[in-house]
Coordinates of C-alpha atoms in Angstrom, one line a residue:
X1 CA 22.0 -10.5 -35.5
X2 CA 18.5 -10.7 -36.7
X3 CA 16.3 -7.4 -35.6
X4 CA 13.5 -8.2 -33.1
X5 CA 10.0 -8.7 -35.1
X6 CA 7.4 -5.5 -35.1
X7 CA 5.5 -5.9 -31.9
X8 CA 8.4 -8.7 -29.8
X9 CA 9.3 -7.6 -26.7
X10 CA 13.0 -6.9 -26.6
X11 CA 14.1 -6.5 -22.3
X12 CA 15.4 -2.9 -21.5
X13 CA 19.2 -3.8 -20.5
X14 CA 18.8 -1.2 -17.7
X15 CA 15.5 -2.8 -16.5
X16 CA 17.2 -4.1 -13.3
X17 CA 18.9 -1.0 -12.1
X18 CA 15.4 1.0 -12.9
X19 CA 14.2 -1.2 -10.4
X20 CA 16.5 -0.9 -7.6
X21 CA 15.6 3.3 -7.8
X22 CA 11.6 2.4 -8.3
X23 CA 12.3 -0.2 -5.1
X24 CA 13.5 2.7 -3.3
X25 CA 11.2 5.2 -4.1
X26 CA 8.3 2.7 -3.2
X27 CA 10.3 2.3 0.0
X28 CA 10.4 5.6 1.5
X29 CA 6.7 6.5 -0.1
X30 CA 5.3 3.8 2.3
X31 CA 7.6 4.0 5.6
X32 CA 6.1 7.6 5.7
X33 CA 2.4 5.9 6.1
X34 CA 3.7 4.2 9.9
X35 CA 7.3 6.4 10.3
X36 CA 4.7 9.2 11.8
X37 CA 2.9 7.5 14.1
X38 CA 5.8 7.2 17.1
X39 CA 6.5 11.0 16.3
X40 CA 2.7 12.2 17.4
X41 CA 3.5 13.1 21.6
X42 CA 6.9 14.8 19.9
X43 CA 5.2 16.9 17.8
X44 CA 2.3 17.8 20.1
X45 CA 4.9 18.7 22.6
X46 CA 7.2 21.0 20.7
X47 CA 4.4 22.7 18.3
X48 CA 1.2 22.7 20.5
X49 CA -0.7 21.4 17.9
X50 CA -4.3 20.7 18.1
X51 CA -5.7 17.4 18.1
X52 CA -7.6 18.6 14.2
X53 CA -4.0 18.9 13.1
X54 CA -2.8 15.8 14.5
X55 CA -5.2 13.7 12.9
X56 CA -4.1 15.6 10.3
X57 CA -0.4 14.6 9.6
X58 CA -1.2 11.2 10.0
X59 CA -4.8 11.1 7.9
X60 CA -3.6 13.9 5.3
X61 CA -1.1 11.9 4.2
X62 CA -3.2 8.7 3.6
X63 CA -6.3 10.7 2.0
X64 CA -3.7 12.4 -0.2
X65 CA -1.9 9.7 -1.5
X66 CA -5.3 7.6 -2.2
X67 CA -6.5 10.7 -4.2
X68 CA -3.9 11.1 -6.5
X69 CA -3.7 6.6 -7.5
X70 CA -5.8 7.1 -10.3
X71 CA -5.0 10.4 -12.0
X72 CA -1.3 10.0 -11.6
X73 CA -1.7 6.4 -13.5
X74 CA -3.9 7.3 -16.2
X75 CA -1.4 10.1 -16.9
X76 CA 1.7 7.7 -16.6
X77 CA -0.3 5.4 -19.1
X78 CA -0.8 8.0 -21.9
X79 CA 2.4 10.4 -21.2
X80 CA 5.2 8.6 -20.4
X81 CA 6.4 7.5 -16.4
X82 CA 9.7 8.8 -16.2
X83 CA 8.8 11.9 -16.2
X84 CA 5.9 12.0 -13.7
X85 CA 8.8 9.8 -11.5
X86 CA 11.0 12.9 -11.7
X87 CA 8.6 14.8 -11.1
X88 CA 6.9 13.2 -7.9
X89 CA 10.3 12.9 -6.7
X90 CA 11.2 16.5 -6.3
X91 CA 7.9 16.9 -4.8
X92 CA 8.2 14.6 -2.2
X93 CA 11.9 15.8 -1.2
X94 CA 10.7 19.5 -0.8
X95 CA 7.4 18.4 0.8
X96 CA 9.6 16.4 3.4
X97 CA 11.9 18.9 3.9
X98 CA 9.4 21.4 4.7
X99 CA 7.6 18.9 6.9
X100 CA 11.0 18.7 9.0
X101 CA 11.1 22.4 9.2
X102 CA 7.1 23.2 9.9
X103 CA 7.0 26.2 12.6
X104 CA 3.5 25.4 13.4
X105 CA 0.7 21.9 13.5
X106 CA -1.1 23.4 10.3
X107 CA 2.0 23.9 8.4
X108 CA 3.2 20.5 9.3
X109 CA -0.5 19.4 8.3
X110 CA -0.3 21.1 4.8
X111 CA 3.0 19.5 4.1
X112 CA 1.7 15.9 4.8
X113 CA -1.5 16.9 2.2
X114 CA 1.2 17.6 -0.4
X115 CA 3.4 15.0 0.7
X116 CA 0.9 12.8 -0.1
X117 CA 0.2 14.0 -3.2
X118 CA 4.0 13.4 -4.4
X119 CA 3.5 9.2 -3.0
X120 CA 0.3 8.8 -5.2
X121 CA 1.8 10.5 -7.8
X122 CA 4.8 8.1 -7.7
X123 CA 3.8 4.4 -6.9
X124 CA 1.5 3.7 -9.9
X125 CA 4.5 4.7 -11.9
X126 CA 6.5 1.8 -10.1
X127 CA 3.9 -0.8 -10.7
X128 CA 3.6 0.7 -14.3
X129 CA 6.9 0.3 -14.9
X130 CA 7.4 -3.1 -13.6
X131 CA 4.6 -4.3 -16.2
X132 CA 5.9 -2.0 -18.9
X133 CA 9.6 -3.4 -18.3
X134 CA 9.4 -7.0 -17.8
X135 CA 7.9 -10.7 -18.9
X136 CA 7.4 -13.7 -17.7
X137 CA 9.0 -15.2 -14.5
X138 CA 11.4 -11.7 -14.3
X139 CA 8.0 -9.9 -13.9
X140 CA 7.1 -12.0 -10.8
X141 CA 11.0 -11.6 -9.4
X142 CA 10.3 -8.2 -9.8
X143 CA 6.9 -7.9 -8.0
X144 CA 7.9 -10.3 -5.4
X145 CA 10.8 -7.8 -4.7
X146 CA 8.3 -5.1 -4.6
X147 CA 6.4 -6.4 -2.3
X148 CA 9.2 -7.3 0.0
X149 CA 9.7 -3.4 0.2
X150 CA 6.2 -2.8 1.0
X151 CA 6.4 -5.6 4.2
X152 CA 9.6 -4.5 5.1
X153 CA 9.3 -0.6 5.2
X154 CA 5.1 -0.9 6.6
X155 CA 6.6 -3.1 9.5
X156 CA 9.8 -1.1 9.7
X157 CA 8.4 2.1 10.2
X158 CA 7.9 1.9 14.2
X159 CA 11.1 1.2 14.5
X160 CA 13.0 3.3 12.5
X161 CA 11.1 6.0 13.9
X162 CA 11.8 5.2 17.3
X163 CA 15.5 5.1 16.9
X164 CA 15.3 8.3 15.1
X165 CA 13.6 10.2 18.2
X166 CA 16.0 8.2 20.9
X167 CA 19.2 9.6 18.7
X168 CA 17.7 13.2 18.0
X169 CA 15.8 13.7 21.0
X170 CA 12.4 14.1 21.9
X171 CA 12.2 18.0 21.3
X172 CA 13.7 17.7 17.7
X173 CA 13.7 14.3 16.9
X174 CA 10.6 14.2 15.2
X175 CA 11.5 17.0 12.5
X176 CA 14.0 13.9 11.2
X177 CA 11.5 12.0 10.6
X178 CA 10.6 14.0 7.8
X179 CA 14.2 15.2 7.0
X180 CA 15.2 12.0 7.0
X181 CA 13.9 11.4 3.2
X182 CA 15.7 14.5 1.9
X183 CA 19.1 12.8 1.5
X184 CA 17.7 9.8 0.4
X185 CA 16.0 11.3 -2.4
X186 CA 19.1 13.5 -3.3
X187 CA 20.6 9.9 -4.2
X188 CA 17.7 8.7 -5.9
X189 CA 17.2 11.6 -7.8
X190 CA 20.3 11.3 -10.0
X191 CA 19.9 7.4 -10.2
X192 CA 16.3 7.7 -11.5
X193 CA 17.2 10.6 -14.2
X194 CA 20.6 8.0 -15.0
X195 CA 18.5 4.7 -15.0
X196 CA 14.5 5.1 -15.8
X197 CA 13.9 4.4 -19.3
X198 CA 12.5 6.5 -21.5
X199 CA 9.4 4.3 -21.8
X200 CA 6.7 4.8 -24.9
X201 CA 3.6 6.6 -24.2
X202 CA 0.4 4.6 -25.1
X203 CA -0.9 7.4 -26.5
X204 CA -3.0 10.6 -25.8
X205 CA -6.6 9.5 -24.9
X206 CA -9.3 12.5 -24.0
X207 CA -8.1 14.0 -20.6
X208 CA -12.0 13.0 -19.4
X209 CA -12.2 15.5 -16.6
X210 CA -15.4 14.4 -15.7
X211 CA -14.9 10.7 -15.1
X212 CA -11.4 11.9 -12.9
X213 CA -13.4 14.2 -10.6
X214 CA -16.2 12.3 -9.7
X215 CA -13.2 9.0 -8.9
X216 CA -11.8 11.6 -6.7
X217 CA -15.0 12.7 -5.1
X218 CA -15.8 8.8 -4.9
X219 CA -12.2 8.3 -3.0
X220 CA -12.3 11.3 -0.5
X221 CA -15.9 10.3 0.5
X222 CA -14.9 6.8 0.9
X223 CA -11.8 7.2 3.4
X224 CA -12.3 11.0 4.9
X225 CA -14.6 9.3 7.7
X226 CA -12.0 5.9 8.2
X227 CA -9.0 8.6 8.1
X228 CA -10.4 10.8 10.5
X229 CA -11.7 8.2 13.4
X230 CA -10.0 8.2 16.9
X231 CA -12.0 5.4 18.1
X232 CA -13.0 8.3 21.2
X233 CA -16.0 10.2 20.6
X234 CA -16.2 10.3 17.2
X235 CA -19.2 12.4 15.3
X236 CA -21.7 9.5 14.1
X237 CA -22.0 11.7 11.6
X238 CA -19.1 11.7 9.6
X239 CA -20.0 8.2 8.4
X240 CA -22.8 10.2 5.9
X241 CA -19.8 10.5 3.4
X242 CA -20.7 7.1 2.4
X243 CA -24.0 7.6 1.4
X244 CA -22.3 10.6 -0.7
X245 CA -19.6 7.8 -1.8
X246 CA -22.5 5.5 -3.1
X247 CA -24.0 8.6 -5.1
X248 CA -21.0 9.7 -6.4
X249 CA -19.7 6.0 -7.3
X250 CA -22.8 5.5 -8.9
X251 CA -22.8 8.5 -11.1
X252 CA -18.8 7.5 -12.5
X253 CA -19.9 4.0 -13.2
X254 CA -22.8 5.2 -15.4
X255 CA -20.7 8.2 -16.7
X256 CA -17.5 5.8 -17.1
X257 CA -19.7 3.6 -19.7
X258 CA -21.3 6.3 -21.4
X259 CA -18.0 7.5 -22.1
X260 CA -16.3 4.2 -23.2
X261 CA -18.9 3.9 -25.7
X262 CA -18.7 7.5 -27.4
X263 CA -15.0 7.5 -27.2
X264 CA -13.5 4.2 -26.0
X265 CA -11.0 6.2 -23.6
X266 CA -12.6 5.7 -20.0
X267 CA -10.1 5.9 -17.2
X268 CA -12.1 2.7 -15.2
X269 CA -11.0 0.5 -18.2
X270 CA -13.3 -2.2 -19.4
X271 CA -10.6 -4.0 -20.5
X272 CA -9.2 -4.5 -17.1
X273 CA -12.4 -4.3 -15.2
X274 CA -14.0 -7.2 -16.8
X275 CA -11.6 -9.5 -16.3
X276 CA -12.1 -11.9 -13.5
X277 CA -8.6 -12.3 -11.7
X278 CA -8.5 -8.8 -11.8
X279 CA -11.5 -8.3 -9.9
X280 CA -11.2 -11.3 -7.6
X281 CA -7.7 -9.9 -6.4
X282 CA -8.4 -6.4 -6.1
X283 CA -10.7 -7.6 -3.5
X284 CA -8.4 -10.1 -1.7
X285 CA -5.8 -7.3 -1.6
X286 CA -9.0 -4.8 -0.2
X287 CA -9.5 -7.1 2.3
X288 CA -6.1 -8.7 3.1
X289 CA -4.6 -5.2 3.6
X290 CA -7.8 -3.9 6.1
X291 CA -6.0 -6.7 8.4
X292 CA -2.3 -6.4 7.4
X293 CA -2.0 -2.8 8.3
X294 CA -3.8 -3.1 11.4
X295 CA -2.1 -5.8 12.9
X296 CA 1.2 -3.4 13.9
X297 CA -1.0 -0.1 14.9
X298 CA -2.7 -2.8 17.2
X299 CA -0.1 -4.5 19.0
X300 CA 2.3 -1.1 19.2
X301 CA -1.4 0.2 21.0
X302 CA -1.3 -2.2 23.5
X303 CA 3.0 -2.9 24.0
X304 CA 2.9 1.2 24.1
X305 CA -0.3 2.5 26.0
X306 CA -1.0 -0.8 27.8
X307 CA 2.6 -2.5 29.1
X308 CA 4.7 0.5 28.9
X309 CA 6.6 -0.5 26.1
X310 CA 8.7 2.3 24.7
X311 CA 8.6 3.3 20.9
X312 CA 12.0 1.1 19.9
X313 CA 10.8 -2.1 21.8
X314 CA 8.0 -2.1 20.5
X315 CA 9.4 -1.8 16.9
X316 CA 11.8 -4.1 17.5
X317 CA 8.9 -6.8 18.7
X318 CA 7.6 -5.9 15.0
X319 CA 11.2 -6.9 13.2
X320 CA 10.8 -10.6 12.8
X321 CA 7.8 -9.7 10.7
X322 CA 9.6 -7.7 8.6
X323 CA 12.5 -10.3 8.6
X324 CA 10.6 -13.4 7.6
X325 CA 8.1 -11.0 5.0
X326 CA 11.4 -9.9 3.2
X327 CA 12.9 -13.5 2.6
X328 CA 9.5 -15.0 1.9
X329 CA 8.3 -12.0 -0.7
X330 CA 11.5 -12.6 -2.5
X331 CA 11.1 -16.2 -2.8
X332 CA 7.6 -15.4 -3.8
X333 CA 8.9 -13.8 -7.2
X334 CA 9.7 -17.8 -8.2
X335 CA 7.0 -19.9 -6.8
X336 CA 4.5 -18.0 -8.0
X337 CA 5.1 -19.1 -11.3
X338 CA 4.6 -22.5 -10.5
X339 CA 1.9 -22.6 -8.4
X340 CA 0.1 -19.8 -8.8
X341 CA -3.2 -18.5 -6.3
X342 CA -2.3 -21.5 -4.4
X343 CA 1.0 -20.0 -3.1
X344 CA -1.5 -16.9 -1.9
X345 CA -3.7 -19.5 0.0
X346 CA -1.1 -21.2 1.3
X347 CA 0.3 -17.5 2.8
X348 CA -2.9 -16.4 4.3
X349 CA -3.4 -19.9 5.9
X350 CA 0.3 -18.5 7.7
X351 CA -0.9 -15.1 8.4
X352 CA -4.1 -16.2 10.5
X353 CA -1.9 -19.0 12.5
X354 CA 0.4 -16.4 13.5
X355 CA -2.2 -13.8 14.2
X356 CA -4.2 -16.9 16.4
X357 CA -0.6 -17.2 18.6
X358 CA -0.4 -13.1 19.2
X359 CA -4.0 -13.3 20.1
X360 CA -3.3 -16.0 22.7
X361 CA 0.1 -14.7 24.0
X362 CA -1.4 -11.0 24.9
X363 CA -4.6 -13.0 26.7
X364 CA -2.4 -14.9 28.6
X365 CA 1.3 -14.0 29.4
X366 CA 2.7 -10.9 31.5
X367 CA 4.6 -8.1 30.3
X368 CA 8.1 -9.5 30.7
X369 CA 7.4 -12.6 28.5
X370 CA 4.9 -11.1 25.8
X371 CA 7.1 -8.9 23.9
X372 CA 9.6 -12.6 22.8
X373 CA 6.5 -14.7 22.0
X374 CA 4.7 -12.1 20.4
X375 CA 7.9 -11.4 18.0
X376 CA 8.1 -15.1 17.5
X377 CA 4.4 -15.5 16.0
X378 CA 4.8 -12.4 13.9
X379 CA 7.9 -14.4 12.2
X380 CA 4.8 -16.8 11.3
X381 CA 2.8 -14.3 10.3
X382 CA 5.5 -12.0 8.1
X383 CA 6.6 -15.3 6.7
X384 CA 3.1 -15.9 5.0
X385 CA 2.5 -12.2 4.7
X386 CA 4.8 -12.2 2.2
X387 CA 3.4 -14.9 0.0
X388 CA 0.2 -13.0 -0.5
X389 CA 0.9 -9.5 -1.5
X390 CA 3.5 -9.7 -3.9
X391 CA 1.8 -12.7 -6.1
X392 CA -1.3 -11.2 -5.7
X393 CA -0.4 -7.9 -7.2
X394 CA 1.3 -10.2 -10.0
X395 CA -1.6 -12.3 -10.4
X396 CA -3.6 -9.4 -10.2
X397 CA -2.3 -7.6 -13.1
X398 CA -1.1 -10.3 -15.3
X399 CA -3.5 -9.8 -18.1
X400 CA -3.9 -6.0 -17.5
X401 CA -2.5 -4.5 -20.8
X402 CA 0.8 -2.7 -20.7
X403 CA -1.1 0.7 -21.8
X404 CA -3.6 0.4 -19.1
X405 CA -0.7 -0.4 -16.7
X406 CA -0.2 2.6 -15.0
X407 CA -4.7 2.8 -13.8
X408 CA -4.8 -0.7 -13.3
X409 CA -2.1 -0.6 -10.5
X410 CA -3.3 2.9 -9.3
X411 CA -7.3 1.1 -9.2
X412 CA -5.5 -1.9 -7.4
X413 CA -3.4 0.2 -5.0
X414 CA -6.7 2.7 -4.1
X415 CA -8.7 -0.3 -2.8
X416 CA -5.4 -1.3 -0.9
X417 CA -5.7 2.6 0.5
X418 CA -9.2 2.3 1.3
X419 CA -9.1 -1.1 2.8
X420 CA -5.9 -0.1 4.9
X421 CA -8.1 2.9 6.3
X422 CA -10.9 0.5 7.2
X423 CA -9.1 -1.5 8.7
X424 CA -7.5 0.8 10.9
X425 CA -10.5 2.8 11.9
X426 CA -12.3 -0.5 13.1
X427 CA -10.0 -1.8 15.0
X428 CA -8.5 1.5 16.7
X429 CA -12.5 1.3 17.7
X430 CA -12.6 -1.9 18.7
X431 CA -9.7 -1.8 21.4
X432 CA -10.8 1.8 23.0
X433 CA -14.6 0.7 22.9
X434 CA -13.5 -2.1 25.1
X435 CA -11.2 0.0 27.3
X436 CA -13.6 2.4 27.7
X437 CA -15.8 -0.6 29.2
X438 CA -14.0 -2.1 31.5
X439 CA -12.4 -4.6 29.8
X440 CA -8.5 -5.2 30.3
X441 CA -6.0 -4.7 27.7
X442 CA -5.3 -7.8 27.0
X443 CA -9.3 -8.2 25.9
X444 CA -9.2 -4.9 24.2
X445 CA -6.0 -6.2 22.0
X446 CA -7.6 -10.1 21.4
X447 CA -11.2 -8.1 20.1
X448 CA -9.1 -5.9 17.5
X449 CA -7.1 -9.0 16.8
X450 CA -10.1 -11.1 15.8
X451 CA -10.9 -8.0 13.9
X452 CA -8.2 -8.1 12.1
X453 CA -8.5 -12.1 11.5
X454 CA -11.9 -12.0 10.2
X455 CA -10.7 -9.2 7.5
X456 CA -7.4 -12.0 6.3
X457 CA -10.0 -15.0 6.7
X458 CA -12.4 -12.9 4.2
X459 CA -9.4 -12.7 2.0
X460 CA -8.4 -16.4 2.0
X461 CA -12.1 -17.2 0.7
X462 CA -11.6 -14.6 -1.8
X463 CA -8.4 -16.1 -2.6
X464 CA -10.1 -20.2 -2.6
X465 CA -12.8 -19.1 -4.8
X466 CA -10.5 -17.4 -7.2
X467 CA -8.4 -20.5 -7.3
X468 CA -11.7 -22.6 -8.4
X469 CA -12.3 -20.0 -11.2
X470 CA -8.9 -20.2 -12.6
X471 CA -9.0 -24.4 -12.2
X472 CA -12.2 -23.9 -14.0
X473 CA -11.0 -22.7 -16.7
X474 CA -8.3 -24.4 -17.4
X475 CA -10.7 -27.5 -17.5
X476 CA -12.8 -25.8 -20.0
X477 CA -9.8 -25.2 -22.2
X478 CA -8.3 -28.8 -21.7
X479 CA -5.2 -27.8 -20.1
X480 CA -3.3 -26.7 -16.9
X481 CA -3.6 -23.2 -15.4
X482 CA -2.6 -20.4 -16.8
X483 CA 1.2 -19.3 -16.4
X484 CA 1.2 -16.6 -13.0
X485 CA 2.5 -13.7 -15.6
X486 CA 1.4 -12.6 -19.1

C-alpha cells in the first residue's frame, strides 16, 4: 500500500462515530436555548423568583454562550478540540445538574451563566471538527446533518419541555428540565473520550489577551440590551450599550490589524475575514436566524397567552417544522454540492411562503381550526428552513482554513447569537406594543410575523447577491462555480 503523500488528507476511520457524539452534544447545547422557556410560571411558582432572575435563566444562558464562541474556538484552533470537548462536557453536566437542584432564582440564574459558558465552549469545537475531519461531499453530509440537529432540537424544545412538566408535575417538573441532560451526558461522555480523535493542533499562536477582551466587551454590549428586553416597560436606556459596542468594536478592529501585522496571529483572521462568501453568509445566517428563532417564541406567545393553548399543544403545533427541517437538512448535505447558494435561495423562498400562510391563518381562523393549519404551513416553512442553514454554514466555511476552523465557526455562530437575540427582542416588542394598544392578538401575532419576514426576506437578498458574486467569478475564470466544499 503506497503511504499517503506529505500534506494528503487521509479520512479518520472514526470520523463518522465522532460525529454522532458532536451531533449530540450540539443537540442538547441548543434544546437548552427554548427547553427553558415553558418552565418560567414553574419556576416562579416553586422558587419565588424575581422577575431580574427570570430574565436571568433564560438571557444568562444566551449572553453566556455568545461570550465564550470566540475564545473557546481560537483555543480549539491552536490546542487541540478534544480536549476542550471533554472538558465543556463535564461542565455542562454539573452546571445542569446544579440547575435541577437550585434552592433559590439566583442560584438557578448562576447556573444558566455557567451553563452557558460550557455550550460556547463546546459548539465551535463541533463545527471545528467537522472541517478538521472531513472533505468534499462527506463535509456537506456532515453539515447538513448538523444542521438538522440544530432545526430539530430549536423547534423541539417547547415540546419536550412541555411533556416534561405534564409527566413531573408543575411543582418539580421544571428541575428535569435541567436534569434531564445529566444522563444524557453520562452516555456521551464515554463515547466522546472512545471516539473524538486526537486531532493536531495548528499550533501555539500569542494568547493576544487584548484582542479577546475587547471581542468579549464587543459581544456583551451587543446582546446584554436584546437579552434583557420584555417588550413591557423596558429602560430606553439600556440600548446605550450599543454606542459602547460601536466604541469597543472599533477599538478590536484597529487593534486586531495592528496586531496581524506585528505578529500575524490575530484572533479576527484576515484570512477568513476577507474572503467574500465568508462574509456574505455570516450575514445571511445574522439575518436568517433574527427570523428563524423568532418565529416559535411568536406563535407559542399567541397559542399560549392568546387561545389558551397549553405548553404540549402548542409544541406539538411546532412538530411539523421540526419534521420537514430534519428530512430536508439531511437531504441538504447532497444538493448542496450540486447547486450550491441556489439551494439556500430556493429554501428561503419556502420559509417566507410558509411564514405568509401562518400570518394569514392566525388573522383569520378561530381557535379550534388554527392550531392544524398553522402546523401545516410550518411543514412549508421547516421544509425550506432546512435548505438554508446547513448549506449555508457549509458554504460559509468552505474556504476557511482547517487551522482557523475552530474562530471561523465560533465568528459565524456569534452573529447567529446576536442575530437570534435581535430577533427576539423586536418581535417580543412588536406583539405586546400592539396588545398594549388595543389591537387583538391575531394583529399583535401578524405585526411580529412580518417582523420576522422582513428579517428572512433581508436574508434571501443577501443570499441573491452572493449567488451573482460567486456566478461572477466563475465567468471571470472561464468555468462553472465553484464546488460547495473545499
Amino acid at each position: 500500500m503506497t503511504p499517503p503523500a506529505a500534506g494528503e488528507f487521509v479520512p479518520d476511520p472514526r470520523r463518522w462515530r465522532a460525529l454522532q457524539v458532536c451531533l449530540a452534544i450540539g443537540f442538547m447545547t441548543m434544546l437548552d436555548v427554548s427547553i427553558v422557556n415553558v418552565a418560567l410560571p414553574s419556576i416562579d411558582a416553586a422558587l419565588g423568583a424575581s422577575s431580574s432572575q427570570l430574565q436571568l435563566v433564560v438571557a444568562g444562558y444566551t449572553l453566556a454562550f455568545g461570550l465564550a464562541l470566540v475564545p473557546a474556538g481560537r483555543w480549539g484552533d491552536a490546542r487541540g478540540r478534544r480536549r476542550l470537548m471533554i472538558a465543556g462536557l463535564g461542565g455542562f453536566a454539573l452546571t445542569s445538574l446544579g440547575a435541577g437542584l437550585a434552592p433559590t432564582g439566583g442560584a438557578l440564574a448562576v447556573m444558566r451563566l455557567l451553563q452557558g459558558l460550557s455550550a460556547g465552549v463546546l459548539n465551535p469545537q463541533i463545527t471545528g471538527l467537522i472541517q478538521e475531519l472531513f472533505r468534499g461531499p462527506e463535509r456537506a453530509r456532515a453539515f447538513g446533518a448538523f444542521g438538522a440537529t440544530i432545526g430539530i432540537s430549536t423547534a423541539i424544545g417547547p415540546l419536550l419541555g412541555g411533556v416534561i412538566i405534564q409527566v413531573a408535575g408543575s411543582e418539580t417538573g421544571w428541575r428535569w428540565v435541567f436534569i434531564v441532560n445529566v444522563p444524557v451526558m453520562a452516555v456521551v461522555l464515554p463515547l466522546a473520550l472512545r471516539w473524538l480523535p486526537r486531532t493536531r493542533p495548528h499550533g501555539a499562536p500569542r494568547s493576544d489577551p487584548v484582542g479577546l477582551a475587547l471581542i468579549g466587551l464587543t459581544t456583551v454590549a451587543l446582546m446584554l440590551p436584546l437579552v434583557t428586553t420584555t417588550g413591557l416597560g423596558d429602560d430606553p436606556a439600556r440600548w446605550w450599550w450599543w454606542a459602547v459596542a460601536a466604541v469597543v468594536g472599533t477599538a478590536a478592529v484597529v487593534w486586531e490589524r495592528r496586531y496581524q501585522r506585528l505578529t500575524g496571529a490575530a484572533v479576527l483572521d484576515p484570512a477568513v475575514l476577507g474572503q467574500p462568501s465568508f462574509r456574505n453568509g455570516a450575514l445571511l445566517g445574522f439575518a436568517y436566524f433574527a427570523g428563524f428563532t423568532a418565529i416559535f417564541l411568536v406563535i407559542t406567545l399567541y397559542l399560549q397567552s392568546i387561545l389558551g393553548y397549553t405548553a404540549l399543544q402548542a409544541g406539538l403545533v411546532g412538530m411539523p417544522f421540526a419534521i420537514a427541517s430534519a428530512v430536508s437538512a439531511a437531504l441538504s448535505g447532497r444538493l448542496v454540492v450540486r447547486h450550491g447558494r441556489r439551494l439556500v435561495v430556493v429554501g428561503l423562498v419556502l420559509v417566507l411562503l410558509g411564514l405568509a400562510g401562518t400570518d394569514l391563518a392566525f388573522r383569520t381562523l378561530d381557535a379550534s381550526t388554527v392550531g392544524w393549519v398553522v402546523a401545516a404551513t410550518q411543514l412549508v416553512t421547516g421544509a425550506g428552513s432546512g435548505l438554508v442553514i446547513a448549506p449555508n454554514q457549509t458554504l460559509t466555511l468552505e474556504r476557511a482554513p482547517v487551522g482557523s476552523a475552530g474562530v471561523a465557526a465560533s465568528m459565524l455562530q456569534l452573529g447567529q447569537r446576536v442575530g437570534s437575540a435581535l430577533g427576539v427582542a423586536v418581535n417580543v416588542a412588536v406583539f405586546y406594543a400592539t396588545l398594549a394598544a388595543g389591537g387583538s392578538g391575531g394583529l399583535a401575532v401578524g405585526r411580529a410575523l412580518m417582523v420576522t419576514s422582513a428579517l428572512v426576506a433581508a436574508a434571501l437578498v443577501v443570499a441573491v447577491l452572493d449567488l451573482r458574486t460567486r456566478s461572477a467569478g466563475a465567468s471571470e475564470r472561464g468555468g462553472p462555480p465553484a464546488p460547495a466544499t473545499a
